[in-house]
Amino acid sequence: MLTDPYNWIEQSLTTIHKADWYRSVQTIQSRSGAIVQLEGRKVINFASNDYLGLAADERLIQAAIAATQEYGTGSTGSRLLSGHRQLHRELENAIASLKQTEDAIVFSSGYLANLGTIAALVGKRDLILADQYNHSSLKNGAILSGAVVVDYAHADVEDLKSQLVQHRQHYRRCLIATDSVFSMDGDFCPLPEILELAEEFSCMVLVDEAHATGVLGATGAGCVEYFGCTGKTLIQVGTLSKALGSLGGYVAGSTALIDFLRNRAPSWIYTTALSPADTAAALAAINIVQQEPKRRTQLHQNLDTLKQLIAQKLPHLKLLPSESPILCISLDSAADALKVGQQLKAAGIFAPAIRPPTVPTSRIRISVMATHELAHLEKLVDVLSAIAR
Ligand SMILES: *Cc1c(COP(=O)(O)O)cnc(C)c1O
């Protein structure tokens, strides 16, 4: 007897529901910002990656409109065919200037930047050493490359070293790949130590600066700058869609690396170029990051204030270690996280429950923005205190 070959999909959904892993979208009905309209209700937004509040900045909006008027909505082709505009080059130059690298290349998303770059850099004869908490795009890029992937314990230099001792000699090239700020935890990779090991064992290093660009370092260049590693040879990947308020991804590094990626990264060669609007908005954002350091200062002040308020009023809250604007409250189960997420929303706070399979343990994830006001942070802590009681 033949079974319906699609039946398993509904069964699989039932399993997802039973585990409290089921997810669905929520509609925001206003411009992005510290306060948003979420499904008909005004809420304070602690769920956004728009750390500097640039996604609704009038200058980005006007830049996107002007670029659309000039070039149209679509870029009409891949970069190597008909998609390239001078704006793309200007954006790449601006990224290289922010990162203090020789060159940069923009992709249609950060996800595609990781897929294409990892697949271009390593293959079947090579080894990838990956932090176990790496972002999905790094993990899938590693799979796509066909290289042998060995995970090391999260941010654990000792474990990375012992994996290198054990495996490095059996492979041609080796790539160490890691988030710089871990997207679902908020802590940092031990970058200086990783770079030392890379030198000792002749490995390339790829760091994903998605949550660090615009946020960390004196000029907003990211974790590489924060750790004083500017100018070291490494491969920096990132996104234009978080602190830069637009859409797209990038790789920054040496002239040879970028030239190579233009010839070998499939997710750059065989996809349509970034739209004029996204490109122009990202370019405007980088100018603001470089010219208005006070936004970054305000973000870090807000973060300090929130941490102080939590220490005073919620000393028993289980916070995961973090030095970035991502703060996570650890909870025992997916069901608990969902419940707290719903209680927060009912009280006018938008902070999502993050559950397996995205992360190993359930949590409420709070993102602080430069545009949060003191009253927003106080309200968050008051609501959390009420829930704790
Ligand atoms: C968000 C994110 C990405 C993906 O970037 P997009 O531009 O949204 O595709 C990649 N890596 C990390 C660490 C991220 O947090």
Tab-separated table of N, CA and C in Angstrom, residues 20-160:
chain	number	residue	atom	x	y	z
A	20	ASP	N	6.827	22.472	22.335
A	20	ASP	CA	6.808	23.933	22.520
A	20	ASP	C	7.873	24.624	21.670
A	21	TRP	N	8.151	24.037	20.513
A	21	TRP	CA	9.134	24.616	19.601
A	21	TRP	C	8.466	25.358	18.441
A	22	TYR	N	7.128	25.312	18.382
A	22	TYR	CA	6.433	25.900	17.238
A	22	TYR	C	6.600	27.414	17.216
A	23	ARG	N	6.818	27.977	16.032
A	23	ARG	CA	7.024	29.416	15.925
A	23	ARG	C	6.191	30.009	14.801
A	24	SER	N	5.790	31.256	14.980
A	24	SER	CA	5.043	31.939	13.923
A	24	SER	C	5.377	33.433	13.987
A	25	VAL	N	4.980	34.156	12.950
A	25	VAL	CA	5.366	35.567	12.872
A	25	VAL	C	4.440	36.446	13.699
A	26	GLN	N	4.950	37.615	14.097
A	26	GLN	CA	4.140	38.642	14.750
A	26	GLN	C	4.277	39.912	13.910
A	27	THR	N	3.162	40.629	13.728
A	27	THR	CA	3.170	41.767	12.814
A	27	THR	C	3.449	43.080	13.538
A	28	ILE	N	4.467	43.790	13.066
A	28	ILE	CA	4.715	45.154	13.542
A	28	ILE	C	4.076	46.107	12.533
A	29	GLN	N	3.308	47.061	13.065
A	29	GLN	CA	2.491	47.906	12.175
A	29	GLN	C	2.954	49.354	12.157
A	30	SER	N	4.169	49.601	12.627
A	30	SER	CA	4.669	50.976	12.656
A	30	SER	C	6.108	50.991	12.157
A	31	ARG	N	6.690	52.191	12.090
A	31	ARG	CA	8.125	52.285	11.834
A	31	ARG	C	8.886	51.600	12.957
A	32	SER	N	10.099	51.125	12.645
A	32	SER	CA	10.917	50.525	13.695
A	32	SER	C	11.360	51.603	14.675
A	33	GLY	N	11.630	51.205	15.914
A	33	GLY	CA	12.058	52.173	16.921
A	33	GLY	C	11.956	51.585	18.308
A	34	ALA	N	12.203	52.413	19.315
A	34	ALA	CA	12.160	51.964	20.702
A	34	ALA	C	10.729	51.606	21.116
A	35	ILE	N	9.756	52.288	20.499
A	35	ILE	CA	8.349	51.949	20.711
A	35	ILE	C	7.782	51.528	19.365
A	36	VAL	N	7.108	50.402	19.342
A	36	VAL	CA	6.464	49.982	18.090
A	36	VAL	C	5.034	49.540	18.366
A	37	GLN	N	4.263	49.519	17.288
A	37	GLN	CA	2.905	48.999	17.340
A	37	GLN	C	2.998	47.517	16.969
A	38	LEU	N	2.703	46.632	17.937
A	38	LEU	CA	2.803	45.187	17.697
A	38	LEU	C	1.408	44.582	17.802
A	39	GLU	N	0.895	44.094	16.685
A	39	GLU	CA	-0.429	43.477	16.650
A	39	GLU	C	-1.451	44.336	17.392
A	40	GLY	N	-1.487	45.602	17.057
A	40	GLY	CA	-2.519	46.489	17.589
A	40	GLY	C	-2.189	47.140	18.917
A	41	ARG	N	-1.016	46.773	19.534
A	41	ARG	CA	-0.704	47.363	20.839
A	41	ARG	C	0.637	48.065	20.798
A	42	LYS	N	0.708	49.193	21.500
A	42	LYS	CA	1.985	49.885	21.626
A	42	LYS	C	2.859	49.134	22.626
A	43	VAL	N	4.069	48.781	22.251
A	43	VAL	CA	4.963	48.079	23.175
A	43	VAL	C	6.352	48.716	23.130
A	44	ILE	N	7.096	48.535	24.225
A	44	ILE	CA	8.502	48.948	24.221
A	44	ILE	C	9.287	47.805	23.593
A	45	ASN	N	10.127	48.172	22.629
A	45	ASN	CA	10.750	47.179	21.760
A	45	ASN	C	12.142	46.778	22.267
A	46	PHE	N	12.245	45.553	22.790
A	46	PHE	CA	13.552	45.014	23.178
A	46	PHE	C	13.902	43.813	22.297
A	47	ALA	N	13.335	43.806	21.082
A	47	ALA	CA	13.490	42.642	20.205
A	47	ALA	C	14.174	43.001	18.898
A	48	SER	N	14.755	44.196	18.818
A	48	SER	CA	15.249	44.675	17.533
A	48	SER	C	16.770	44.659	17.473
A	49	ASN	N	17.309	44.409	16.274
A	49	ASN	CA	18.757	44.487	16.057
A	49	ASN	C	19.192	45.888	15.624
A	50	ASP	N	18.243	46.803	15.620
A	50	ASP	CA	18.498	48.172	15.156
A	50	ASP	C	19.148	48.971	16.291
A	51	TYR	N	20.355	48.539	16.698
A	51	TYR	CA	20.985	49.037	17.930
A	51	TYR	C	21.120	50.552	18.009
A	52	LEU	N	21.347	51.186	16.856
A	52	LEU	CA	21.580	52.637	16.880
A	52	LEU	C	20.333	53.417	16.487
A	53	GLY	N	19.247	52.714	16.234
A	53	GLY	CA	18.010	53.400	15.847
A	53	GLY	C	18.068	53.985	14.443
A	54	LEU	N	18.872	53.385	13.559
A	54	LEU	CA	19.047	53.965	12.223
A	54	LEU	C	18.005	53.498	11.199
A	55	ALA	N	17.312	52.399	11.491
A	55	ALA	CA	16.401	51.848	10.480
A	55	ALA	C	15.251	52.790	10.150
A	56	ALA	N	14.932	53.698	11.072
A	56	ALA	CA	13.873	54.676	10.788
A	56	ALA	C	14.444	56.092	10.721
A	57	ASP	N	15.762	56.195	10.572
A	57	ASP	CA	16.395	57.514	10.496
A	57	ASP	C	16.044	58.176	9.167
A	58	GLU	N	15.663	59.441	9.257
A	58	GLU	CA	15.207	60.168	8.065
A	58	GLU	C	16.280	60.194	6.971
A	59	ARG	N	17.556	60.238	7.364
A	59	ARG	CA	18.625	60.302	6.357
A	59	ARG	C	18.758	59.007	5.569
A	60	LEU	N	18.544	57.871	6.243
A	60	LEU	CA	18.579	56.596	5.527
A	60	LEU	C	17.367	56.492	4.595
A	61	ILE	N	16.217	56.918	5.116
A	61	ILE	CA	14.995	56.844	4.309
A	61	ILE	C	15.154	57.697	3.050
A	62	GLN	N	15.661	58.917	3.217
A	62	GLN	CA	15.825	59.797	2.055
A	62	GLN	C	16.868	59.248	1.079
A	63	ALA	N	17.934	58.651	1.601
A	63	ALA	CA	18.960	58.072	0.718
A	63	ALA	C	18.364	56.932	-0.106
A	64	ALA	N	17.515	56.125	0.543
A	64	ALA	CA	16.883	55.002	-0.164
A	64	ALA	C	15.932	55.524	-1.246
A	65	ILE	N	15.184	56.565	-0.911
A	65	ILE	CA	14.244	57.136	-1.885
A	65	ILE	C	15.009	57.721	-3.076
A	66	ALA	N	16.064	58.485	-2.781
A	66	ALA	CA	16.826	59.127	-3.862
A	66	ALA	C	17.442	58.077	-4.783
A	67	ALA	N	17.978	56.991	-4.194
A	67	ALA	CA	18.604	55.946	-5.018
A	67	ALA	C	17.551	55.234	-5.862
A	68	THR	N	16.366	55.048	-5.287
A	68	THR	CA	15.293	54.399	-6.039
A	68	THR	C	14.860	55.289	-7.207
A	69	GLN	N	14.733	56.603	-6.954
A	69	GLN	CA	14.364	57.546	-8.025
A	69	GLN	C	15.404	57.499	-9.143
A	70	GLU	N	16.674	57.431	-8.742
A	70	GLU	CA	17.727	57.508	-9.753
A	70	GLU	C	17.883	56.201	-10.535
A	71	TYR	N	17.846	55.059	-9.813
A	71	TYR	CA	18.192	53.792	-10.465
A	71	TYR	C	17.034	52.815	-10.595
A	72	GLY	N	15.898	53.093	-9.947
A	72	GLY	CA	14.784	52.143	-9.963
A	72	GLY	C	14.837	51.209	-8.767
A	73	THR	N	13.862	50.307	-8.680
A	73	THR	CA	13.746	49.478	-7.485
A	73	THR	C	14.707	48.295	-7.489
A	74	GLY	N	14.844	47.637	-8.620
A	74	GLY	CA	15.682	46.435	-8.662
A	74	GLY	C	17.019	46.740	-9.303
A	75	SER	N	18.021	45.897	-9.026
A	75	SER	CA	19.312	46.120	-9.669
A	75	SER	C	19.441	45.286	-10.946
A	76	THR	N	18.454	44.470	-11.232
A	76	THR	CA	18.208	43.832	-12.548
A	76	THR	C	19.191	42.749	-12.973
A	77	GLY	N	20.183	42.461	-12.177
A	77	GLY	CA	21.109	41.401	-12.581
A	77	GLY	C	22.142	41.167	-11.511
A	78	SER	N	22.958	40.142	-11.726
A	78	SER	CA	24.051	39.900	-10.786
A	78	SER	C	25.119	40.972	-10.993
A	79	ARG	N	25.992	41.116	-10.013
A	79	ARG	CA	27.012	42.173	-10.089
A	79	ARG	C	27.883	42.039	-11.330
A	80	LEU	N	28.202	40.784	-11.719
A	80	LEU	CA	29.114	40.596	-12.844
A	80	LEU	C	28.402	40.741	-14.186
A	81	LEU	N	27.056	40.738	-14.178
A	81	LEU	CA	26.340	40.961	-15.436
A	81	LEU	C	25.855	42.400	-15.477
A	82	SER	N	24.577	42.650	-15.175
A	82	SER	CA	24.073	44.025	-15.324
A	82	SER	C	23.743	44.697	-13.997
A	83	GLY	N	24.087	44.052	-12.845
A	83	GLY	CA	23.619	44.555	-11.551
A	83	GLY	C	24.476	45.603	-10.882
A	84	HIS	N	25.700	45.795	-11.361
A	84	HIS	CA	26.635	46.664	-10.632
A	84	HIS	C	26.354	48.149	-10.864
A	85	ARG	N	26.348	48.928	-9.780
A	85	ARG	CA	26.223	50.396	-9.854
A	85	ARG	C	27.376	50.998	-9.063
A	86	GLN	N	27.662	52.243	-9.352
A	86	GLN	CA	28.722	52.939	-8.628
A	86	GLN	C	28.450	52.940	-7.114
A	87	LEU	N	27.141	52.982	-6.754
A	87	LEU	CA	26.747	52.963	-5.336
A	87	LEU	C	27.295	51.743	-4.601
A	88	HIS	N	27.311	50.577	-5.268
A	88	HIS	CA	27.840	49.362	-4.638
A	88	HIS	C	29.312	49.558	-4.285
A	89	ARG	N	30.042	50.139	-5.228
A	89	ARG	CA	31.470	50.340	-4.999
A	89	ARG	C	31.699	51.334	-3.857
A	90	GLU	N	30.862	52.405	-3.862
A	90	GLU	CA	30.995	53.400	-2.790
A	90	GLU	C	30.748	52.752	-1.420
A	91	LEU	N	29.753	51.879	-1.371
A	91	LEU	CA	29.451	51.197	-0.111
A	91	LEU	C	30.619	50.292	0.294
A	92	GLU	N	31.171	49.568	-0.687
A	92	GLU	CA	32.302	48.673	-0.372
A	92	GLU	C	33.507	49.474	0.121
A	93	ASN	N	33.747	50.621	-0.500
A	93	ASN	CA	34.847	51.482	-0.030
A	93	ASN	C	34.590	51.983	1.384
A	94	ALA	N	33.325	52.324	1.670
A	94	ALA	CA	32.988	52.828	3.010
A	94	ALA	C	33.170	51.731	4.060
A	95	ILE	N	32.799	50.501	3.726
A	95	ILE	CA	32.975	49.383	4.670
A	95	ILE	C	34.468	49.158	4.927
A	96	ALA	N	35.270	49.160	3.842
A	96	ALA	CA	36.720	48.962	3.991
A	96	ALA	C	37.315	50.088	4.844
A	97	SER	N	36.803	51.290	4.678
A	97	SER	CA	37.311	52.415	5.476
A	97	SER	C	36.924	52.255	6.949
A	98	LEU	N	35.684	51.865	7.216
A	98	LEU	CA	35.258	51.636	8.599
A	98	LEU	C	36.090	50.532	9.245
A	99	LYS	N	36.326	49.460	8.491
A	99	LYS	CA	37.019	48.279	9.027
A	99	LYS	C	38.538	48.407	8.955
A	100	GLN	N	39.031	49.450	8.273
A	100	GLN	CA	40.482	49.616	8.071
A	100	GLN	C	41.075	48.400	7.366
A	101	THR	N	40.372	47.910	6.349
A	101	THR	CA	40.891	46.802	5.542
A	101	THR	C	41.171	47.305	4.133
A	102	GLU	N	41.869	46.502	3.335
A	102	GLU	CA	42.208	46.949	1.979
A	102	GLU	C	40.971	47.055	1.109
A	103	ASP	N	40.035	46.112	1.309
A	103	ASP	CA	38.866	46.113	0.420
A	103	ASP	C	37.696	45.436	1.128
A	104	ALA	N	36.542	45.493	0.481
A	104	ALA	CA	35.343	44.836	1.010
A	104	ALA	C	34.441	44.475	-0.171
A	105	ILE	N	33.517	43.557	0.075
A	105	ILE	CA	32.563	43.144	-0.962
A	105	ILE	C	31.200	43.006	-0.292
A	106	VAL	N	30.144	43.520	-0.943
A	106	VAL	CA	28.813	43.389	-0.348
A	106	VAL	C	28.032	42.251	-0.985
A	107	PHE	N	27.345	41.511	-0.145
A	107	PHE	CA	26.479	40.405	-0.544
A	107	PHE	C	25.021	40.818	-0.296
A	108	SER	N	24.095	39.991	-0.763
A	108	SER	CA	22.674	40.333	-0.600
A	108	SER	C	22.177	40.121	0.823
A	109	SER	N	22.916	39.362	1.620
A	109	SER	CA	22.606	39.257	3.054
A	109	SER	C	23.850	38.747	3.766
A	110	GLY	N	23.861	38.890	5.075
A	110	GLY	CA	24.957	38.351	5.869
A	110	GLY	C	24.990	36.828	5.765
A	111	TYR	N	23.802	36.241	5.713
A	111	TYR	CA	23.722	34.779	5.592
A	111	TYR	C	24.440	34.326	4.323
A	112	LEU	N	24.134	35.006	3.204
A	112	LEU	CA	24.758	34.640	1.928
A	112	LEU	C	26.251	34.932	1.929
A	113	ALA	N	26.665	35.957	2.661
A	113	ALA	CA	28.095	36.269	2.753
A	113	ALA	C	28.837	35.103	3.409
A	114	ASN	N	28.280	34.568	4.482
A	114	ASN	CA	28.925	33.434	5.144
A	114	ASN	C	28.903	32.174	4.275
A	115	LEU	N	27.755	31.870	3.682
A	115	LEU	CA	27.675	30.672	2.832
A	115	LEU	C	28.717	30.737	1.723
A	116	GLY	N	28.734	31.846	0.994
A	116	GLY	CA	29.593	31.950	-0.189
A	116	GLY	C	31.060	32.014	0.168
A	117	THR	N	31.380	32.708	1.249
A	117	THR	CA	32.782	32.888	1.615
A	117	THR	C	33.388	31.582	2.112
A	118	ILE	N	32.677	30.896	2.992
A	118	ILE	CA	33.220	29.639	3.530
A	118	ILE	C	33.338	28.602	2.416
A	119	ALA	N	32.301	28.558	1.562
A	119	ALA	CA	32.340	27.583	0.460
A	119	ALA	C	33.490	27.880	-0.503
A	120	ALA	N	33.850	29.165	-0.647
A	120	ALA	CA	34.938	29.517	-1.565
A	120	ALA	C	36.316	29.241	-0.947
A	121	LEU	N	36.412	29.345	0.372
A	121	LEU	CA	37.730	29.303	1.017
A	121	LEU	C	38.237	27.897	1.312
A	122	VAL	N	37.305	26.985	1.589
A	122	VAL	CA	37.732	25.631	1.960
A	122	VAL	C	36.899	24.585	1.218
A	123	GLY	N	37.466	23.393	1.106
A	123	GLY	CA	36.798	22.293	0.407
A	123	GLY	C	37.098	20.960	1.075
A	124	LYS	N	36.917	19.897	0.310
A	124	LYS	CA	36.985	18.529	0.855
A	124	LYS	C	38.292	18.179	1.569
A	125	ARG	N	39.378	18.778	1.134
A	125	ARG	CA	40.677	18.411	1.752
A	125	ARG	C	40.982	19.257	2.978
A	126	ASP	N	40.017	20.100	3.370
A	126	ASP	CA	40.294	21.106	4.397
A	126	ASP	C	39.480	20.875	5.671
A	127	LEU	N	39.866	21.658	6.696
A	127	LEU	CA	39.274	21.527	8.027
A	127	LEU	C	38.668	22.858	8.459
A	128	ILE	N	37.487	22.784	9.056
A	128	ILE	CA	36.908	23.975	9.701
A	128	ILE	C	36.804	23.698	11.192
A	129	LEU	N	37.338	24.606	12.001
A	129	LEU	CA	37.126	24.528	13.441
A	129	LEU	C	36.112	25.597	13.801
A	130	ALA	N	34.992	25.168	14.373
A	130	ALA	CA	33.856	26.067	14.565
A	130	ALA	C	33.425	26.087	16.017
A	131	ASP	N	33.169	27.293	16.539
A	131	ASP	CA	32.588	27.397	17.880
A	131	ASP	C	31.223	26.701	17.864
A	132	GLN	N	30.936	25.959	18.914
A	132	GLN	CA	29.687	25.185	18.925
A	132	GLN	C	28.439	26.076	18.903
A	133	TYR	N	28.570	27.346	19.299
A	133	TYR	CA	27.412	28.256	19.295
A	133	TYR	C	27.342	29.138	18.051
A	134	ASN	N	28.110	28.812	17.036
A	134	ASN	CA	28.112	29.653	15.833
A	134	ASN	C	26.725	29.838	15.243
A	135	HIS	N	26.552	30.983	14.578
A	135	HIS	CA	25.299	31.290	13.879
A	135	HIS	C	25.028	30.255	12.775
A	136	SER	N	23.766	30.043	12.524
A	136	SER	CA	23.309	29.101	11.497
A	136	SER	C	24.019	29.299	10.145
A	137	SER	N	24.285	30.543	9.773
A	137	SER	CA	24.914	30.793	8.461
A	137	SER	C	26.350	30.286	8.424
A	138	LEU	N	27.052	30.334	9.552
A	138	LEU	CA	28.406	29.775	9.612
A	138	LEU	C	28.343	28.257	9.566
A	139	LYS	N	27.383	27.696	10.280
A	139	LYS	CA	27.252	26.228	10.309
A	139	LYS	C	26.885	25.701	8.919
A	140	ASN	N	25.935	26.352	8.269
A	140	ASN	CA	25.528	25.864	6.945
A	140	ASN	C	26.565	26.165	5.874
A	141	GLY	N	27.309	27.257	6.036
A	141	GLY	CA	28.416	27.528	5.128
A	141	GLY	C	29.459	26.423	5.226
A	142	ALA	N	29.702	25.976	6.461
A	142	ALA	CA	30.680	24.901	6.683
A	142	ALA	C	30.222	23.613	5.997
A	143	ILE	N	28.928	23.314	6.110
A	143	ILE	CA	28.402	22.105	5.461
A	143	ILE	C	28.523	22.231	3.943
A	144	LEU	N	28.129	23.394	3.428
A	144	LEU	CA	28.164	23.630	1.984
A	144	LEU	C	29.570	23.485	1.410
A	145	SER	N	30.571	23.865	2.191
A	145	SER	CA	31.947	23.847	1.688
A	145	SER	C	32.457	22.431	1.443
A	146	GLY	N	31.875	21.449	2.133
A	146	GLY	CA	32.355	20.073	2.003
A	146	GLY	C	33.578	19.781	2.855
A	147	ALA	N	34.069	20.779	3.596
A	147	ALA	CA	35.224	20.555	4.474
A	147	ALA	C	34.803	19.702	5.678
A	148	VAL	N	35.793	19.134	6.342
A	148	VAL	CA	35.513	18.419	7.588
A	148	VAL	C	35.317	19.457	8.686
A	149	VAL	N	34.211	19.349	9.419
A	149	VAL	CA	33.900	20.346	10.443
A	149	VAL	C	34.087	19.736	11.824
A	150	VAL	N	34.888	20.393	12.651
A	150	VAL	CA	35.050	19.973	14.044
A	150	VAL	C	34.618	21.144	14.926
A	151	ASP	N	33.636	20.916	15.786
A	151	ASP	CA	33.202	21.962	16.717
A	151	ASP	C	34.125	21.979	17.928
A	152	TYR	N	34.416	23.180	18.442
A	152	TYR	CA	35.094	23.267	19.738
A	152	TYR	C	34.125	23.872	20.748
A	153	ALA	N	34.383	23.602	22.026
A	153	ALA	CA	33.484	24.073	23.086
A	153	ALA	C	33.417	25.600	23.052
A	154	HIS	N	32.238	26.122	23.384
A	154	HIS	CA	31.965	27.552	23.219
A	154	HIS	C	33.023	28.454	23.853
A	155	ALA	N	33.659	29.269	23.004
A	155	ALA	CA	34.636	30.278	23.425
A	155	ALA	C	35.795	29.692	24.246
A	156	ASP	N	36.075	28.415	24.024
A	156	ASP	CA	37.046	27.697	24.845
A	156	ASP	C	38.370	27.542	24.090
A	157	VAL	N	39.340	28.384	24.432
A	157	VAL	CA	40.624	28.398	23.726
A	157	VAL	C	41.391	27.093	23.933
A	158	GLU	N	41.297	26.544	25.151
A	158	GLU	CA	41.994	25.282	25.448
A	158	GLU	C	41.482	24.173	24.550
A	159	ASP	N	40.151	24.095	24.423
A	159	ASP	CA	39.573	23.051	23.574
A	159	ASP	C	39.944	23.280	22.109
A	160	LEU	N	39.913	24.547	21.669
A	160	LEU	CA	40.312	24.844	20.289
A	160	LEU	C	41.734	24.349	20.055
